[in-house]
PDB file of C-alpha atoms in Angstrom:
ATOM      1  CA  UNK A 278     -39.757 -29.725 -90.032  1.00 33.00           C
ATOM      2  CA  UNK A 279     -37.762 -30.789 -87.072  1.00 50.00           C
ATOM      3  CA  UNK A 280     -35.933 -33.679 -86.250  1.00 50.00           C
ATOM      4  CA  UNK A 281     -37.916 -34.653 -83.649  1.00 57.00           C
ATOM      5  CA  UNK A 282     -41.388 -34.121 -85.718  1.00 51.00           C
ATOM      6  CA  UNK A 283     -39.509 -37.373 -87.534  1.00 55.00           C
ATOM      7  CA  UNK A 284     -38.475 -39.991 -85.069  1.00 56.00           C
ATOM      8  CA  UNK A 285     -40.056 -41.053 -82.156  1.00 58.00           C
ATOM      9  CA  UNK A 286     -38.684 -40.064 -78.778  1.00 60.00           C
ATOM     10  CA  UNK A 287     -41.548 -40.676 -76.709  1.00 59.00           C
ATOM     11  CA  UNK A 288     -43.238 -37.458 -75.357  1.00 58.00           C
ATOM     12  CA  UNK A 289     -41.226 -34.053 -73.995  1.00 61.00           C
ATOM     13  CA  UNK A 290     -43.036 -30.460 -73.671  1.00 67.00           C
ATOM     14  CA  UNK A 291     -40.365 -29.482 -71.593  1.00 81.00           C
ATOM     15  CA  UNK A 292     -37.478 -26.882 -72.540  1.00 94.00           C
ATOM     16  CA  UNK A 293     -35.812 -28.025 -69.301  1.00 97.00           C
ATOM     17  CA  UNK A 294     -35.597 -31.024 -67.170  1.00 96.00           C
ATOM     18  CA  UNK A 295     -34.723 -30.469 -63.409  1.00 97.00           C
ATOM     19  CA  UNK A 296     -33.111 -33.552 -61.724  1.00 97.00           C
ATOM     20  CA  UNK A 297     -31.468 -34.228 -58.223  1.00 97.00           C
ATOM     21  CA  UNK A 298     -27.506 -34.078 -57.954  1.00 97.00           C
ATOM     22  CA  UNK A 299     -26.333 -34.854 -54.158  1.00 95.00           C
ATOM     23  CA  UNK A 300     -29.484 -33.274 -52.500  1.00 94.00           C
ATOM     24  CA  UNK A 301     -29.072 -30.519 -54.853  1.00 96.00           C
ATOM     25  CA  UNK A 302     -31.804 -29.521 -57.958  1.00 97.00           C
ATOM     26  CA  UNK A 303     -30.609 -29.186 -61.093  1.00 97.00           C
ATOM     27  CA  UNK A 304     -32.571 -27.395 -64.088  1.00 97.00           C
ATOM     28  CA  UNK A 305     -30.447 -28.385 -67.360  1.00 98.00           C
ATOM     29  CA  UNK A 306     -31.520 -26.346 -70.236  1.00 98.00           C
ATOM     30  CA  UNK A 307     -32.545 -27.338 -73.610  1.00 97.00           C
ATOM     31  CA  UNK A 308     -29.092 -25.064 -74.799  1.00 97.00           C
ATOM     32  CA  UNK A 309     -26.637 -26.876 -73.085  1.00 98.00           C
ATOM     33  CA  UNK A 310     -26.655 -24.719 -69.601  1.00 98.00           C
ATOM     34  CA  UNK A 311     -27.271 -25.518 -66.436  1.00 98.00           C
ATOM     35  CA  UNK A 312     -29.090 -23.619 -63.106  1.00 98.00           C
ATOM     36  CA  UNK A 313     -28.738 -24.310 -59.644  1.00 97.00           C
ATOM     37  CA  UNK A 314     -31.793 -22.158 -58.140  1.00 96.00           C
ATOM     38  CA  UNK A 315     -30.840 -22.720 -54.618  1.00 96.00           C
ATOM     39  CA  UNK A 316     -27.211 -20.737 -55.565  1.00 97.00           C
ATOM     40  CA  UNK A 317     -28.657 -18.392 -58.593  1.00 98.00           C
ATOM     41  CA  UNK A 318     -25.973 -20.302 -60.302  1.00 98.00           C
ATOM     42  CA  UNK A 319     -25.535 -20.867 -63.871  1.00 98.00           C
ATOM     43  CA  UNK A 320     -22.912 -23.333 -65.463  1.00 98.00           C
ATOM     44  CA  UNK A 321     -21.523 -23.581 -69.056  1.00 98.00           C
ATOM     45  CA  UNK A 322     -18.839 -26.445 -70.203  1.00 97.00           C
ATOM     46  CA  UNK A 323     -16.906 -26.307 -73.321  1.00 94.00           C
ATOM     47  CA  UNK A 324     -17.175 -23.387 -75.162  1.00 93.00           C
ATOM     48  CA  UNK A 325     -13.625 -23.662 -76.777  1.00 85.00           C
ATOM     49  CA  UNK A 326     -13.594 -19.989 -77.726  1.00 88.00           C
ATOM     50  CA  UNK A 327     -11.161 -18.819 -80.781  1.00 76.00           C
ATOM     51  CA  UNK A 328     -11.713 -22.294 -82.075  1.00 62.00           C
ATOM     52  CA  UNK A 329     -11.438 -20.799 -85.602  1.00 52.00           C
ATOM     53  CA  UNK A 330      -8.822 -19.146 -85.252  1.00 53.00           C
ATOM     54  CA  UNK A 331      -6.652 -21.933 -83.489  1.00 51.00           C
ATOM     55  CA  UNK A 332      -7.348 -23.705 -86.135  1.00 47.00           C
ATOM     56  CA  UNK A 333      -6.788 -20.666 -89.004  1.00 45.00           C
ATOM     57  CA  UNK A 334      -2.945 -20.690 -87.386  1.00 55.00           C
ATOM     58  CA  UNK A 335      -2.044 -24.333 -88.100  1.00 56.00           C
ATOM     59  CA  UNK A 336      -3.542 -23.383 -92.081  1.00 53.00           C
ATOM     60  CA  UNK A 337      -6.850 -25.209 -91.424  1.00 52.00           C
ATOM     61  CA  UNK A 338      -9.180 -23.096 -92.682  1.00 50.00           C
ATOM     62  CA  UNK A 339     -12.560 -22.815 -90.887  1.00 54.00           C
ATOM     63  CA  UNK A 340     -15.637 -20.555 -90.367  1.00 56.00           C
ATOM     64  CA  UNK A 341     -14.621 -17.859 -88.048  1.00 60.00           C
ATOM     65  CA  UNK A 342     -17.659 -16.942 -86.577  1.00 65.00           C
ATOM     66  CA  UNK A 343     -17.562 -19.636 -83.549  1.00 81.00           C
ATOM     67  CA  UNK A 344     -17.055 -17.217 -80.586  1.00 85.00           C
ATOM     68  CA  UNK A 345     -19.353 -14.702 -81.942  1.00 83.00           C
ATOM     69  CA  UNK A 346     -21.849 -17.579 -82.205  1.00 91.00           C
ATOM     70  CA  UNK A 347     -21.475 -19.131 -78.956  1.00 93.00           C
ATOM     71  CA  UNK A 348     -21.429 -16.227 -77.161  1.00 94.00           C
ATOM     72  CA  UNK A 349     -24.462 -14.920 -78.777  1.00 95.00           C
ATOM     73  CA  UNK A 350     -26.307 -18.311 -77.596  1.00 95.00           C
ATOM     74  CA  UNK A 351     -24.958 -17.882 -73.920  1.00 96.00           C
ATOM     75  CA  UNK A 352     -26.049 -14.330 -73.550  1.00 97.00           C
ATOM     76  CA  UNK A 353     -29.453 -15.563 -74.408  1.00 97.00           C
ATOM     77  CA  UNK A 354     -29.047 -18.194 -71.494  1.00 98.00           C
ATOM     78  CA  UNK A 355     -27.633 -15.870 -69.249  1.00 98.00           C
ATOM     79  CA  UNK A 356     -30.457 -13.279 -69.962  1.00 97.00           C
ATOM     80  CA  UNK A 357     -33.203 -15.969 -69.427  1.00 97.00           C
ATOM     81  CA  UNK A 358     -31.617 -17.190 -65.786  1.00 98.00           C
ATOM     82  CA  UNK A 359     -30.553 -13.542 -64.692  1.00 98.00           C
ATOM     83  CA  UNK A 360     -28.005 -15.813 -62.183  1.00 98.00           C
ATOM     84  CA  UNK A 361     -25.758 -14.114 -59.501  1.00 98.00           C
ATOM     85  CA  UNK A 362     -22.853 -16.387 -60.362  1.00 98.00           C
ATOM     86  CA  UNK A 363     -21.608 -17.659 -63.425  1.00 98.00           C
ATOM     87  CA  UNK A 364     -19.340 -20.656 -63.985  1.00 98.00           C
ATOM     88  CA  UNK A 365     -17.473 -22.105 -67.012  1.00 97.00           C
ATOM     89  CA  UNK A 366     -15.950 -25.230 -66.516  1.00 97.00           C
ATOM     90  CA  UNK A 367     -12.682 -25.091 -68.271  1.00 90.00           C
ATOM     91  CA  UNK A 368     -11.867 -25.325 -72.088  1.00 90.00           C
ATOM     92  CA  UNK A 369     -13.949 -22.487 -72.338  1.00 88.00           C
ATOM     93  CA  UNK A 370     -10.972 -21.429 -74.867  1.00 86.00           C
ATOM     94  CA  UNK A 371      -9.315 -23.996 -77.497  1.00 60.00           C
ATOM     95  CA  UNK A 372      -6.132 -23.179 -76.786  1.00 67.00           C
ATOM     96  CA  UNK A 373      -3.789 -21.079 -73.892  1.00 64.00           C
ATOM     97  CA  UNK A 374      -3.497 -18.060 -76.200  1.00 63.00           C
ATOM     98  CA  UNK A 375      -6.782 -18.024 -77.472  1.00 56.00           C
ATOM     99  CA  UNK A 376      -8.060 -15.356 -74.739  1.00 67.00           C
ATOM    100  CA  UNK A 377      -5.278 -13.172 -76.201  1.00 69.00           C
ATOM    101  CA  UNK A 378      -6.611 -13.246 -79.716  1.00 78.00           C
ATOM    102  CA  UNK A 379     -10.236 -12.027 -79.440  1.00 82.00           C
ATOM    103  CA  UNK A 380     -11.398  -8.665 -80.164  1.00 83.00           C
ATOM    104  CA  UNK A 381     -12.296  -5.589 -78.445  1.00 86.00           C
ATOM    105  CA  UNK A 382     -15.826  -6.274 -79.555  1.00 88.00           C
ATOM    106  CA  UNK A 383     -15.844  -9.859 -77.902  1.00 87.00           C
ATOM    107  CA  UNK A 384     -13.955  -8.579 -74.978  1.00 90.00           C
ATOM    108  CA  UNK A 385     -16.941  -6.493 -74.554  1.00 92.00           C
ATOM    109  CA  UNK A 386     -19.337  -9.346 -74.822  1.00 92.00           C
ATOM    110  CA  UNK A 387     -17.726 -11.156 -72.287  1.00 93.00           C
ATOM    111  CA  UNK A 388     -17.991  -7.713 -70.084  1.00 94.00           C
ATOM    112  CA  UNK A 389     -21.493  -7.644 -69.955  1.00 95.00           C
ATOM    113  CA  UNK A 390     -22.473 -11.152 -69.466  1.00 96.00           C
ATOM    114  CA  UNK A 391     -20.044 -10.771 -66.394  1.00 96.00           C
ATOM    115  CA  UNK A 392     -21.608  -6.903 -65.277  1.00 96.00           C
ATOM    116  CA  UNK A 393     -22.972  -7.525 -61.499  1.00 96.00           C
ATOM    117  CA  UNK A 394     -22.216 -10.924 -61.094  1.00 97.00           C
ATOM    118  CA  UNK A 395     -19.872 -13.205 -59.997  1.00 97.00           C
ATOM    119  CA  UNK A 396     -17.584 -15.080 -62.851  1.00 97.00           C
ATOM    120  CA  UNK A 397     -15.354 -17.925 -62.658  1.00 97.00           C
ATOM    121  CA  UNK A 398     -12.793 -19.149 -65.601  1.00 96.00           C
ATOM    122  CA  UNK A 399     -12.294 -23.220 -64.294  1.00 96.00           C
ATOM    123  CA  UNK A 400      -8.728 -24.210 -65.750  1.00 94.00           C
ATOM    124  CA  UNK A 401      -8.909 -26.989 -68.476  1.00 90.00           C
ATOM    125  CA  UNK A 402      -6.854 -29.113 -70.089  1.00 87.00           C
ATOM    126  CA  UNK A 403      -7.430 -26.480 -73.486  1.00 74.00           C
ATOM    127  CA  UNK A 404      -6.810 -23.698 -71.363  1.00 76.00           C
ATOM    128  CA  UNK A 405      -4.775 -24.171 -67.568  1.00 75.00           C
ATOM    129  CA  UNK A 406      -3.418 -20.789 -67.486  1.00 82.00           C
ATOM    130  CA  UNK A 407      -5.878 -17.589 -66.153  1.00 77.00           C
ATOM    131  CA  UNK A 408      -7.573 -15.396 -68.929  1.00 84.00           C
ATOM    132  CA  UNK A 409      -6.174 -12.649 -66.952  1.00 81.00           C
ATOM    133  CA  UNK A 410      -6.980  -9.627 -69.206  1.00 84.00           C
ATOM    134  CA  UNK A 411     -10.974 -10.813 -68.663  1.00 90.00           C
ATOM    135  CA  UNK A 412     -13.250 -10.397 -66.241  1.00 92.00           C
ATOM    136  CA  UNK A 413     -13.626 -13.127 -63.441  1.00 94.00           C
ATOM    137  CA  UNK A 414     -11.695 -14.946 -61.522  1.00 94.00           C
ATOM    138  CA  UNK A 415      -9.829 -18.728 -61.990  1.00 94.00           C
ATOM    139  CA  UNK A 416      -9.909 -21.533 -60.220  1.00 96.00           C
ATOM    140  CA  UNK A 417      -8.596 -25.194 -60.865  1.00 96.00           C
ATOM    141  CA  UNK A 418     -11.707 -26.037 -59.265  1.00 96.00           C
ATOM    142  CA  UNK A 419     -14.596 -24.651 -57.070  1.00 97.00           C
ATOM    143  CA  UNK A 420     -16.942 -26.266 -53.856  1.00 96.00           C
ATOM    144  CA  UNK A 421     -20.341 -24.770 -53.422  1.00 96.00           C
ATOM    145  CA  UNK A 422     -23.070 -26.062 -51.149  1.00 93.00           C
ATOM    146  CA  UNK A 423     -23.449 -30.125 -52.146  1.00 94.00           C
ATOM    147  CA  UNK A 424     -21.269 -29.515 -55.359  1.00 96.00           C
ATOM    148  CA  UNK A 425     -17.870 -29.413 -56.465  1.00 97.00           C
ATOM    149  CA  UNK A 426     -17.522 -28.090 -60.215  1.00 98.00           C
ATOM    150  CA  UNK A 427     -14.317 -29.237 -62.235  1.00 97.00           C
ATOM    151  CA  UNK A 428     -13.191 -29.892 -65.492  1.00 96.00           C
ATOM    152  CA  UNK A 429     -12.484 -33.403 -65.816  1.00 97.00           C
ATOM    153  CA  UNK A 430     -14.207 -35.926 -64.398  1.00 96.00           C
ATOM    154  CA  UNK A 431     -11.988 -37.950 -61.455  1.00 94.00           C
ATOM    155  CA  UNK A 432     -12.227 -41.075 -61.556  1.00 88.00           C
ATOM    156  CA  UNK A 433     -13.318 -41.681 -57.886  1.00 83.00           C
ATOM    157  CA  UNK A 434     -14.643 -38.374 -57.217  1.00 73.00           C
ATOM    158  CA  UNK A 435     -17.243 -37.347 -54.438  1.00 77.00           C
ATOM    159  CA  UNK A 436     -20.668 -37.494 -54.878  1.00 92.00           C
ATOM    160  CA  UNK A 437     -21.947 -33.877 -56.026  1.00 96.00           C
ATOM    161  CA  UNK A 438     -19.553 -33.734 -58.996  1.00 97.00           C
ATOM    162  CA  UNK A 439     -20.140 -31.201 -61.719  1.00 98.00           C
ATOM    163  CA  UNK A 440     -17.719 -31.526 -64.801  1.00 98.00           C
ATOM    164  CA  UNK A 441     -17.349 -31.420 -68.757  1.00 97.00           C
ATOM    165  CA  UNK A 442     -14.726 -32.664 -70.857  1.00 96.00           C
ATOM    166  CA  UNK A 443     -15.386 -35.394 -71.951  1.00 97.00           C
ATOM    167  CA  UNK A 444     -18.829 -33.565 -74.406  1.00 97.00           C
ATOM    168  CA  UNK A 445     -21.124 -36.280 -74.006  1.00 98.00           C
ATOM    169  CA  UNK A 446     -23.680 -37.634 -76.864  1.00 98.00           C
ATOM    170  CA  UNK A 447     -26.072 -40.354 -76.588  1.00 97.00           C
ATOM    171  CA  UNK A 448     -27.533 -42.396 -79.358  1.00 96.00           C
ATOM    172  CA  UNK A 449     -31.125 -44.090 -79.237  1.00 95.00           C
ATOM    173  CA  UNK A 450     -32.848 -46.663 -81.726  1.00 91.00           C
ATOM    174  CA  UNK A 451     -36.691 -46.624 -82.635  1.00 84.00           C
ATOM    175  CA  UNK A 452     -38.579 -48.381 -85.529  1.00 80.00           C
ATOM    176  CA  UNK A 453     -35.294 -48.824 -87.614  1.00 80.00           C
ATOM    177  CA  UNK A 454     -34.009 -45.421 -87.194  1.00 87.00           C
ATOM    178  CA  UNK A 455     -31.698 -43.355 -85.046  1.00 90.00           C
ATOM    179  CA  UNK A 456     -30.846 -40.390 -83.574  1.00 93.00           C
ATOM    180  CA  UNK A 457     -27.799 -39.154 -82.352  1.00 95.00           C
ATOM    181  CA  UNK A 458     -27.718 -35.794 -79.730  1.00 96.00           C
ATOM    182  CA  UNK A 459     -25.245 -34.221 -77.111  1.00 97.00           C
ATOM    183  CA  UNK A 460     -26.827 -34.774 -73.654  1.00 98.00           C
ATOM    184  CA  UNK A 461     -26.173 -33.954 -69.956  1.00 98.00           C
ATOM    185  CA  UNK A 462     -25.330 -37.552 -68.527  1.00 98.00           C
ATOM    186  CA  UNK A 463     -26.093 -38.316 -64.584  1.00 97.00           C
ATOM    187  CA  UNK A 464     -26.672 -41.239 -62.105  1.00 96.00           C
ATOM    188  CA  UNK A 465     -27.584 -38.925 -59.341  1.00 96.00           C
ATOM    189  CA  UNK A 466     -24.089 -38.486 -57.532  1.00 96.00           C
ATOM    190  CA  UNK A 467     -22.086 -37.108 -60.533  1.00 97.00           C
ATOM    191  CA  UNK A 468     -23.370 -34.939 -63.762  1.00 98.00           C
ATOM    192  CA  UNK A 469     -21.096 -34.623 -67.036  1.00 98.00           C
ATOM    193  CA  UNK A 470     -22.548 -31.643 -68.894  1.00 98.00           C
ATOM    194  CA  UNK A 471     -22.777 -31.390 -73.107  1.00 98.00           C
ATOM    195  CA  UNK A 472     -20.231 -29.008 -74.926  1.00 97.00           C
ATOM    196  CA  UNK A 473     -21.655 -25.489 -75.249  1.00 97.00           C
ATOM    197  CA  UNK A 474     -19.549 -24.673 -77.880  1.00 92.00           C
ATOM    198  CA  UNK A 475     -20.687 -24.179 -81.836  1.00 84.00           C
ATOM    199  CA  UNK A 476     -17.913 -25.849 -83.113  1.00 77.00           C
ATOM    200  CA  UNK A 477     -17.254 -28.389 -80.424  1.00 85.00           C
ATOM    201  CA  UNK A 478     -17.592 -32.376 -81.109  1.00 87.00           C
ATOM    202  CA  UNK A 479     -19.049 -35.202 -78.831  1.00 94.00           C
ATOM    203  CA  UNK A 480     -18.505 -38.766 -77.756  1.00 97.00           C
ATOM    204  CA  UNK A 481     -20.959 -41.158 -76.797  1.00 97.00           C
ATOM    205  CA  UNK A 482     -21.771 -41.765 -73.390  1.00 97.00           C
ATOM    206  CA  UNK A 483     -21.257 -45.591 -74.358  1.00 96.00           C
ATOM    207  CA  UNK A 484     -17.374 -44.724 -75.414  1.00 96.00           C
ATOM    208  CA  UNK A 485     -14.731 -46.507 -73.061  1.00 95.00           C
ATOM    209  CA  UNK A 486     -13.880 -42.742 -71.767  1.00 96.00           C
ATOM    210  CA  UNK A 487     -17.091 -43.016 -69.820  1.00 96.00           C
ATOM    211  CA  UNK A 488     -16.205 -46.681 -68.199  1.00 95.00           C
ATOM    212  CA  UNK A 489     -16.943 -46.342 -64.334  1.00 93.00           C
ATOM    213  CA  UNK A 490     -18.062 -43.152 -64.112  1.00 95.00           C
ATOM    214  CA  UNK A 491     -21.396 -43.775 -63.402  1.00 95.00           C
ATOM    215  CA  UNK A 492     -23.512 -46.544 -61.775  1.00 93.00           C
ATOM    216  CA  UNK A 493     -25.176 -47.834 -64.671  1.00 92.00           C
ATOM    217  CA  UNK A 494     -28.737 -48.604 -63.331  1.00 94.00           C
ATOM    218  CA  UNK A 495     -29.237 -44.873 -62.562  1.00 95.00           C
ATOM    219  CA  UNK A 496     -27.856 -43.352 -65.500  1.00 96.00           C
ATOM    220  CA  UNK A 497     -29.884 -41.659 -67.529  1.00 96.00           C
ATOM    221  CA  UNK A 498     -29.173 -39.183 -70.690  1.00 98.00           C
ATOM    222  CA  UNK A 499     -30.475 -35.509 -71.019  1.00 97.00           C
ATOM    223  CA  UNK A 500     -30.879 -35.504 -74.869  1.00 97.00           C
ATOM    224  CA  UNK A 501     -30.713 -31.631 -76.538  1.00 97.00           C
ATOM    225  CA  UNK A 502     -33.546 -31.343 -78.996  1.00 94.00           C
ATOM    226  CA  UNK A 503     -35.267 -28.648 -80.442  1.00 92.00           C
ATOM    227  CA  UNK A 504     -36.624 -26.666 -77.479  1.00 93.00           C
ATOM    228  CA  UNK A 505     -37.377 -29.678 -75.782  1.00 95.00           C
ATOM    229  CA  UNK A 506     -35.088 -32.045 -73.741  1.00 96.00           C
ATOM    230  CA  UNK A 507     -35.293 -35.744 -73.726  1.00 96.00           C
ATOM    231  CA  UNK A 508     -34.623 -38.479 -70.862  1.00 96.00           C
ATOM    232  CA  UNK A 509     -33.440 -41.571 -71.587  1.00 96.00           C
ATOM    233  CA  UNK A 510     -32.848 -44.624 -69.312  1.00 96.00           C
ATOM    234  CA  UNK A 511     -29.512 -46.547 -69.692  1.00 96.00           C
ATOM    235  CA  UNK A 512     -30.787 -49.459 -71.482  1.00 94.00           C
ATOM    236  CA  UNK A 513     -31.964 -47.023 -74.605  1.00 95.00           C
ATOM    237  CA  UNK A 514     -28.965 -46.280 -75.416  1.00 96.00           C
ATOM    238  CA  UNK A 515     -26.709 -48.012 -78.473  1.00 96.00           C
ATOM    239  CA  UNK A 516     -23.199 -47.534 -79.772  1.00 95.00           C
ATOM    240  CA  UNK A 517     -21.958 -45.530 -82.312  1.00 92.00           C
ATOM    241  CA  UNK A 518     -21.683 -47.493 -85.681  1.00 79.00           C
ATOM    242  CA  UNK A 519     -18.143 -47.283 -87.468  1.00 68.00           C
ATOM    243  CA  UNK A 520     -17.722 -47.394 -91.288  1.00 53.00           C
ATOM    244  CA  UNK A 521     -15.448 -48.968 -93.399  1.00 47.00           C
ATOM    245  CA  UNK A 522     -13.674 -45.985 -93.833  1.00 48.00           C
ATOM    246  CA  UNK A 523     -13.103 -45.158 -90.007  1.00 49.00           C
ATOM    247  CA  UNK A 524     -16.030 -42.577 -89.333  1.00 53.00           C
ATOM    248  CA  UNK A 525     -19.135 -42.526 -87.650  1.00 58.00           C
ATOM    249  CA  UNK A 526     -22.346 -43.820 -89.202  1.00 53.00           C
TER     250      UNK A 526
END
């Protein structure tokens, strides 16, 4: 049984949610994606790629199955959108080198998501330099129609602002429980988008990170569920609880 069949949301048949960004419609996906129609344009954030094994060379042993996994869920997305243009919007590796470590077999992946369509690597803070030995091009950032797509959220950026970093999460209270989920996050003029990635973390939207970023009346959260996605007004949303011992609760 799902999560969802277990708390109460309130009610969502939808497996995506399309909202206005700067005149522009959005669809964001139940997997983390998003599509601009109007450009045949699909957008992933975060998908920290080689993960694993940036962690396996500091001797911190992990799974290493995250790149395999996360491209397996994005050729699903791209399959379902068919788009003409692909971006990924930085940190789509976990570290600099981290291109230079996959296989020929992920190389390969990566090949055929990009056949016949445009692809564009957006420099993060995880990854500035160009995956040059993969398809696509690189850009520090990129300006299409209404939009502008970047990394890291500016701090007094234009309205039409498409970024990541910062893997958003929001937390909501009903009937004495809670649920915590990555979300897209958006007031209208700027949208933050979730993590993509398998292995990738999240902060909630209520963290000091997110301070200013958004004009708090018309924010509203995008909650991931289980084939569904879940909006939720600003004044839903509570704080992460911390433990005695440091962590999350």
């Amino acid at each position: 049984m799902t999560l969802e069949a277990n708390f109460d949301f309130g009610r969502s048949d939808a497996g995506t949610i399309t909202i206005g960004l700067a005149g522009e419609d959005v669809v964001c996906d139940w997997r983390g994606a998003c599509f601009f129609s109007a450009h045949r344009l699909l957008v992933f954030s975060d998908l920290h790629l080689e993960k694993g094994s940036s962690f396996a060379r500091r001797r911190s042993f992990v799974p290493p199955y995250d790149t395999h996994q996360t491209l397996g869920r994005a050729s699903e997305v791209v399959a379902y959108y068919n788009p003409a243009a692909v971006i990924c919007l930085g940190d789509s590796f976990h570290d600099d080198e981290g291109h230079e470590r996959i296989p020929v077999s992920i190389k390969d992946m990566i090949a055929v998501l990009a056949s016949g369509r445009d692809w564009c690597w957006i420099a993060g803070n995880h990854d500035p330099n160009a995956p040059d030995s993969l398809p696509g091009f690189s850009a520090d950032e990129i300006s299409i129609g209404n939009l502008t797509f970047r990394h890291e959220p500016m701090e007094n950026a234009v309205c039409g602002e498409v970024s990541g970093h910062l893997h958003p999460a929001a937390r909501i209270r009903r009937r004495g429980r809670s649920v915590r989920r990555a979300c897209f996050v958006s007031d209208g003029n700027r949208l933050i988008m979730p993590a993509f990635g398998a292995f990738t973390g999240s902060l909630n939207v209520l963290s000091e990170a997110f301070d200013g970023l958004f004009v708090w009346a018309n924010l509203q959260a995008l909650l991931l569920g289980d084939r569904r996605i879940y909006p939720i007004g600003a004044s839903s949303l509570v704080a992460d609880r911390i433990n005695a011992n440091g962590r999350r609760a």
